[in-house]
Amino acid sequence: MTRVLFVCLGNICRSPTAEGVFQQALDRAGLSKRVEIDSCGVGSWHVGKAPDPRAQAAALRRGIDISHLRARQLKASDFLEFDYVLGMDSDNLAAMQALKPADSQAKVGLLLEYAGLANTDVPDPYYGGEAGFEQVLDMIEQASTGLIAELTCGR
Ligand code: 4NP
């Protein structure tokens, strides 16, 4: 079993979207029994909350239901339990590195490293409009394909 954790700031917009998109990709690739995923935030403000209604609506327009997800905060033990801990932007990554225990073997990086895009940050859509949520979905969908390839045959 390979375990992948997606991390953003609040765990109500980008990382639950990544969890929903990647779960759909795993289901379609027949990998859902081999890969287990979760998402969390580096901050604690939204712990226990469902994804932002705009993120839920945008995902649902692509046939992905993320309404059951609930926010939780990243913890040090996540770096011992997950094989990949993937942040949405470089601020997330800095916070993740600060919490990572020295004996962690996890691959810690950015989700968009698997997207083949010049940009490696998924922009925070929280203070923007609907278009930001569509852009987040586009970027995450692109990275999902690369991440599936990484998990199935390496790179
Ligand atoms: P996320 O978006 O990190 O993609 O979940 C945010 C959600 C909430 C806040 C910031 C970003 N906030 O400051 O409350």
PDB file of C-alpha atoms and ligand atoms in Angstrom:
ATOM      1  CA  MET A   1       0.000   0.000   0.000  1.00  0.00           C
ATOM      2  CA  THR A   2       1.296   3.450  -0.965  1.00  0.00           C
ATOM      3  CA  ARG A   3      -0.019   6.398   1.026  1.00  0.00           C
ATOM      4  CA  VAL A   4      -0.231   9.947  -0.335  1.00  0.00           C
ATOM      5  CA  LEU A   5      -1.136  13.061   1.680  1.00  0.00           C
ATOM      6  CA  PHE A   6      -2.107  16.358   0.002  1.00  0.00           C
ATOM      7  CA  VAL A   7      -1.413  19.521   1.999  1.00  0.00           C
ATOM      8  CA  CYS A   8      -2.579  23.145   1.638  1.00  0.00           C
ATOM      9  CA  LEU A   9      -3.112  26.035   4.033  1.00  0.00           C
ATOM     10  CA  GLY A  10      -6.702  25.622   5.210  1.00  0.00           C
ATOM     11  CA  ASN A  11      -7.671  22.129   3.902  1.00  0.00           C
ATOM     12  CA  ILE A  12     -10.945  23.576   2.592  1.00  0.00           C
ATOM     13  CA  CYS A  13     -10.071  24.518  -1.014  1.00  0.00           C
ATOM     14  CA  ARG A  14      -7.006  23.086  -2.773  1.00  0.00           C
ATOM     15  CA  SER A  15      -6.042  19.914  -0.907  1.00  0.00           C
ATOM     16  CA  PRO A  16      -9.587  18.477  -0.588  1.00  0.00           C
ATOM     17  CA  THR A  17      -9.940  19.206  -4.318  1.00  0.00           C
ATOM     18  CA  ALA A  18      -6.680  17.303  -4.913  1.00  0.00           C
ATOM     19  CA  GLU A  19      -7.991  14.425  -2.784  1.00  0.00           C
ATOM     20  CA  GLY A  20     -11.230  14.270  -4.791  1.00  0.00           C
ATOM     21  CA  VAL A  21      -9.563  14.537  -8.189  1.00  0.00           C
ATOM     22  CA  PHE A  22      -6.870  12.000  -7.349  1.00  0.00           C
ATOM     23  CA  GLN A  23      -9.360   9.522  -5.852  1.00  0.00           C
ATOM     24  CA  GLN A  24     -11.277   9.663  -9.140  1.00  0.00           C
ATOM     25  CA  ALA A  25      -8.013   9.120 -11.061  1.00  0.00           C
ATOM     26  CA  LEU A  26      -7.125   6.134  -8.832  1.00  0.00           C
ATOM     27  CA  ASP A  27     -10.601   4.627  -9.262  1.00  0.00           C
ATOM     28  CA  ARG A  28     -10.363   5.003 -13.047  1.00  0.00           C
ATOM     29  CA  ALA A  29      -6.863   3.472 -13.093  1.00  0.00           C
ATOM     30  CA  GLY A  30      -7.994   0.555 -10.903  1.00  0.00           C
ATOM     31  CA  LEU A  31      -5.514   1.558  -8.204  1.00  0.00           C
ATOM     32  CA  SER A  32      -7.795   2.408  -5.297  1.00  0.00           C
ATOM     33  CA  LYS A  33      -6.860  -0.765  -3.405  1.00  0.00           C
ATOM     34  CA  ARG A  34      -3.129  -0.048  -3.783  1.00  0.00           C
ATOM     35  CA  VAL A  35      -3.011   3.670  -3.029  1.00  0.00           C
ATOM     36  CA  GLU A  36      -4.551   5.348   0.011  1.00  0.00           C
ATOM     37  CA  ILE A  37      -4.901   9.127   0.135  1.00  0.00           C
ATOM     38  CA  ASP A  38      -5.848  11.905   2.546  1.00  0.00           C
ATOM     39  CA  SER A  39      -5.590  15.695   2.786  1.00  0.00           C
ATOM     40  CA  CYS A  40      -4.881  18.237   5.506  1.00  0.00           C
ATOM     41  CA  GLY A  41      -3.894  21.846   6.126  1.00  0.00           C
ATOM     42  CA  VAL A  42      -0.872  23.401   7.764  1.00  0.00           C
ATOM     43  CA  GLY A  43      -3.256  25.783   9.608  1.00  0.00           C
ATOM     44  CA  SER A  44      -5.944  24.963  12.171  1.00  0.00           C
ATOM     45  CA  TRP A  45      -8.593  27.639  11.419  1.00  0.00           C
ATOM     46  CA  HIS A  46     -10.953  25.371   9.495  1.00  0.00           C
ATOM     47  CA  VAL A  47     -10.500  22.045  11.343  1.00  0.00           C
ATOM     48  CA  GLY A  48     -13.702  19.978  11.222  1.00  0.00           C
ATOM     49  CA  LYS A  49     -15.228  21.973   8.359  1.00  0.00           C
ATOM     50  CA  ALA A  50     -16.428  20.667   5.004  1.00  0.00           C
ATOM     51  CA  PRO A  51     -14.710  22.004   1.867  1.00  0.00           C
ATOM     52  CA  ASP A  52     -15.541  25.584   0.798  1.00  0.00           C
ATOM     53  CA  PRO A  53     -18.927  25.562  -1.045  1.00  0.00           C
ATOM     54  CA  ARG A  54     -17.205  27.007  -4.146  1.00  0.00           C
ATOM     55  CA  ALA A  55     -14.671  24.139  -4.165  1.00  0.00           C
ATOM     56  CA  GLN A  56     -17.485  21.609  -3.703  1.00  0.00           C
ATOM     57  CA  ALA A  57     -19.496  23.123  -6.571  1.00  0.00           C
ATOM     58  CA  ALA A  58     -16.508  23.305  -8.940  1.00  0.00           C
ATOM     59  CA  ALA A  59     -15.561  19.658  -8.240  1.00  0.00           C
ATOM     60  CA  LEU A  60     -19.168  18.512  -8.649  1.00  0.00           C
ATOM     61  CA  ARG A  61     -19.321  20.160 -12.087  1.00  0.00           C
ATOM     62  CA  ARG A  62     -16.627  17.596 -13.039  1.00  0.00           C
ATOM     63  CA  GLY A  63     -18.486  14.734 -11.404  1.00  0.00           C
ATOM     64  CA  ILE A  64     -16.449  14.714  -8.195  1.00  0.00           C
ATOM     65  CA  ASP A  65     -18.228  14.828  -4.823  1.00  0.00           C
ATOM     66  CA  ILE A  66     -15.994  16.142  -2.009  1.00  0.00           C
ATOM     67  CA  SER A  67     -18.819  17.083   0.389  1.00  0.00           C
ATOM     68  CA  HIS A  68     -17.961  14.278   2.859  1.00  0.00           C
ATOM     69  CA  LEU A  69     -14.404  15.517   3.493  1.00  0.00           C
ATOM     70  CA  ARG A  70     -13.600  17.331   6.759  1.00  0.00           C
ATOM     71  CA  ALA A  71     -10.577  19.530   7.393  1.00  0.00           C
ATOM     72  CA  ARG A  72      -7.787  18.425   9.688  1.00  0.00           C
ATOM     73  CA  GLN A  73      -4.378  19.854  10.519  1.00  0.00           C
ATOM     74  CA  LEU A  74      -1.039  18.387   9.407  1.00  0.00           C
ATOM     75  CA  LYS A  75       0.847  16.651  12.240  1.00  0.00           C
ATOM     76  CA  ALA A  76       4.409  15.380  12.624  1.00  0.00           C
ATOM     77  CA  SER A  77       3.309  11.714  12.626  1.00  0.00           C
ATOM     78  CA  ASP A  78       1.893  12.174   9.096  1.00  0.00           C
ATOM     79  CA  PHE A  79       5.500  12.181   7.860  1.00  0.00           C
ATOM     80  CA  LEU A  80       5.974   8.682   9.305  1.00  0.00           C
ATOM     81  CA  GLU A  81       2.667   7.281   8.042  1.00  0.00           C
ATOM     82  CA  PHE A  82       2.607   8.625   4.464  1.00  0.00           C
ATOM     83  CA  ASP A  83       5.023   7.801   1.609  1.00  0.00           C
ATOM     84  CA  TYR A  84       4.360  11.084  -0.210  1.00  0.00           C
ATOM     85  CA  VAL A  85       3.470  14.382   1.460  1.00  0.00           C
ATOM     86  CA  LEU A  86       2.677  16.869  -1.324  1.00  0.00           C
ATOM     87  CA  GLY A  87       2.044  20.568  -0.774  1.00  0.00           C
ATOM     88  CA  MET A  88       0.082  22.912  -3.032  1.00  0.00           C
ATOM     89  CA  ASP A  89       2.519  25.851  -2.882  1.00  0.00           C
ATOM     90  CA  SER A  90       5.957  26.825  -1.657  1.00  0.00           C
ATOM     91  CA  ASP A  91       4.592  28.398   1.555  1.00  0.00           C
ATOM     92  CA  ASN A  92       2.926  25.083   2.390  1.00  0.00           C
ATOM     93  CA  LEU A  93       6.195  23.296   1.638  1.00  0.00           C
ATOM     94  CA  ALA A  94       8.179  25.520   4.026  1.00  0.00           C
ATOM     95  CA  ALA A  95       5.679  24.833   6.833  1.00  0.00           C
ATOM     96  CA  MET A  96       5.783  21.103   6.034  1.00  0.00           C
ATOM     97  CA  GLN A  97       9.597  20.957   6.141  1.00  0.00           C
ATOM     98  CA  ALA A  98       9.544  22.679   9.552  1.00  0.00           C
ATOM     99  CA  LEU A  99       7.286  19.940  10.971  1.00  0.00           C
ATOM    100  CA  LYS A 100       8.929  16.930   9.291  1.00  0.00           C
ATOM    101  CA  PRO A 101      10.683  14.628  11.820  1.00  0.00           C
ATOM    102  CA  ALA A 102      14.346  13.848  11.090  1.00  0.00           C
ATOM    103  CA  ASP A 103      13.647  10.104  10.771  1.00  0.00           C
ATOM    104  CA  SER A 104      10.864  10.505   8.196  1.00  0.00           C
ATOM    105  CA  GLN A 105      11.405   8.610   4.924  1.00  0.00           C
ATOM    106  CA  ALA A 106       8.501  10.371   3.195  1.00  0.00           C
ATOM    107  CA  LYS A 107       8.965  12.081  -0.154  1.00  0.00           C
ATOM    108  CA  VAL A 108       8.088  15.676   0.618  1.00  0.00           C
ATOM    109  CA  GLY A 109       7.474  18.034  -2.297  1.00  0.00           C
ATOM    110  CA  LEU A 110       4.917  19.888  -4.393  1.00  0.00           C
ATOM    111  CA  LEU A 111       2.021  18.252  -6.244  1.00  0.00           C
ATOM    112  CA  LEU A 112       2.678  20.320  -9.360  1.00  0.00           C
ATOM    113  CA  GLU A 113       6.146  18.787  -9.729  1.00  0.00           C
ATOM    114  CA  TYR A 114       4.155  15.983 -11.396  1.00  0.00           C
ATOM    115  CA  ALA A 115       2.261  18.309 -13.759  1.00  0.00           C
ATOM    116  CA  GLY A 116       5.028  19.215 -16.189  1.00  0.00           C
ATOM    117  CA  LEU A 117       4.072  22.883 -15.890  1.00  0.00           C
ATOM    118  CA  ALA A 118       6.540  25.767 -15.514  1.00  0.00           C
ATOM    119  CA  ASN A 119       4.689  26.903 -12.401  1.00  0.00           C
ATOM    120  CA  THR A 120       4.858  24.685  -9.296  1.00  0.00           C
ATOM    121  CA  ASP A 121       2.374  26.586  -7.082  1.00  0.00           C
ATOM    122  CA  VAL A 122      -1.388  25.985  -7.101  1.00  0.00           C
ATOM    123  CA  PRO A 123      -2.700  29.551  -6.492  1.00  0.00           C
ATOM    124  CA  ASP A 124      -4.828  30.010  -3.369  1.00  0.00           C
ATOM    125  CA  PRO A 125      -8.411  30.529  -4.694  1.00  0.00           C
ATOM    126  CA  TYR A 126      -9.921  31.493  -1.311  1.00  0.00           C
ATOM    127  CA  TYR A 127     -10.111  35.263  -1.818  1.00  0.00           C
ATOM    128  CA  GLY A 128     -10.809  35.122  -5.565  1.00  0.00           C
ATOM    129  CA  GLY A 129     -13.744  34.181  -7.813  1.00  0.00           C
ATOM    130  CA  GLU A 130     -15.118  31.052  -9.479  1.00  0.00           C
ATOM    131  CA  ALA A 131     -12.431  31.071 -12.187  1.00  0.00           C
ATOM    132  CA  GLY A 132      -9.753  30.443  -9.555  1.00  0.00           C
ATOM    133  CA  PHE A 133     -11.437  27.203  -8.531  1.00  0.00           C
ATOM    134  CA  GLU A 134     -11.594  26.030 -12.155  1.00  0.00           C
ATOM    135  CA  GLN A 135      -7.894  26.806 -12.570  1.00  0.00           C
ATOM    136  CA  VAL A 136      -7.102  24.809  -9.396  1.00  0.00           C
ATOM    137  CA  LEU A 137      -8.987  21.826 -10.856  1.00  0.00           C
ATOM    138  CA  ASP A 138      -7.192  22.088 -14.211  1.00  0.00           C
ATOM    139  CA  MET A 139      -3.756  22.157 -12.580  1.00  0.00           C
ATOM    140  CA  ILE A 140      -4.542  19.305 -10.180  1.00  0.00           C
ATOM    141  CA  GLU A 141      -5.995  17.135 -12.961  1.00  0.00           C
ATOM    142  CA  GLN A 142      -2.795  17.607 -14.949  1.00  0.00           C
ATOM    143  CA  ALA A 143      -0.616  16.667 -11.947  1.00  0.00           C
ATOM    144  CA  SER A 144      -2.790  13.612 -11.196  1.00  0.00           C
ATOM    145  CA  THR A 145      -1.810  11.992 -14.477  1.00  0.00           C
ATOM    146  CA  GLY A 146       1.891  12.461 -13.690  1.00  0.00           C
ATOM    147  CA  LEU A 147       1.476  11.255 -10.125  1.00  0.00           C
ATOM    148  CA  ILE A 148      -0.316   8.088 -11.285  1.00  0.00           C
ATOM    149  CA  ALA A 149       2.655   7.453 -13.614  1.00  0.00           C
ATOM    150  CA  GLU A 150       5.094   7.982 -10.720  1.00  0.00           C
ATOM    151  CA  LEU A 151       3.194   5.528  -8.505  1.00  0.00           C
ATOM    152  CA  THR A 152       2.819   2.847 -11.171  1.00  0.00           C
ATOM    153  CA  CYS A 153       6.168   2.830 -12.959  1.00  0.00           C
ATOM    154  CA  GLY A 154       8.371   5.485 -11.399  1.00  0.00           C
ATOM    155  CA  ARG A 155       9.683   8.330 -13.469  1.00  0.00           C
TER     156      ARG A 155
HETATM  157  P1  4NP B   1      -6.779  26.311   0.978  1.00  0.00           P
HETATM  158  O1  4NP B   1      -7.410  27.786   0.897  1.00  0.00           O
HETATM  159  O2  4NP B   1      -5.440  26.459   1.640  1.00  0.00           O
HETATM  160  O3  4NP B   1      -6.677  25.928  -0.446  1.00  0.00           O
HETATM  161  O4  4NP B   1      -7.751  25.486   1.765  1.00  0.00           O
HETATM  162  C1  4NP B   1      -7.522  28.634   2.003  1.00  0.00           C
HETATM  163  C2  4NP B   1      -8.596  28.520   2.838  1.00  0.00           C
HETATM  164  C3  4NP B   1      -8.708  29.395   3.906  1.00  0.00           C
HETATM  165  C4  4NP B   1      -7.761  30.360   4.128  1.00  0.00           C
HETATM  166  C5  4NP B   1      -6.672  30.461   3.288  1.00  0.00           C
HETATM  167  C6  4NP B   1      -6.562  29.594   2.225  1.00  0.00           C
HETATM  168  N1  4NP B   1      -7.904  31.281   5.184  1.00  0.00           N
HETATM  169  O5  4NP B   1      -7.050  32.151   5.352  1.00  0.00           O
HETATM  170  O6  4NP B   1      -8.881  31.165   5.956  1.00  0.00           O
END
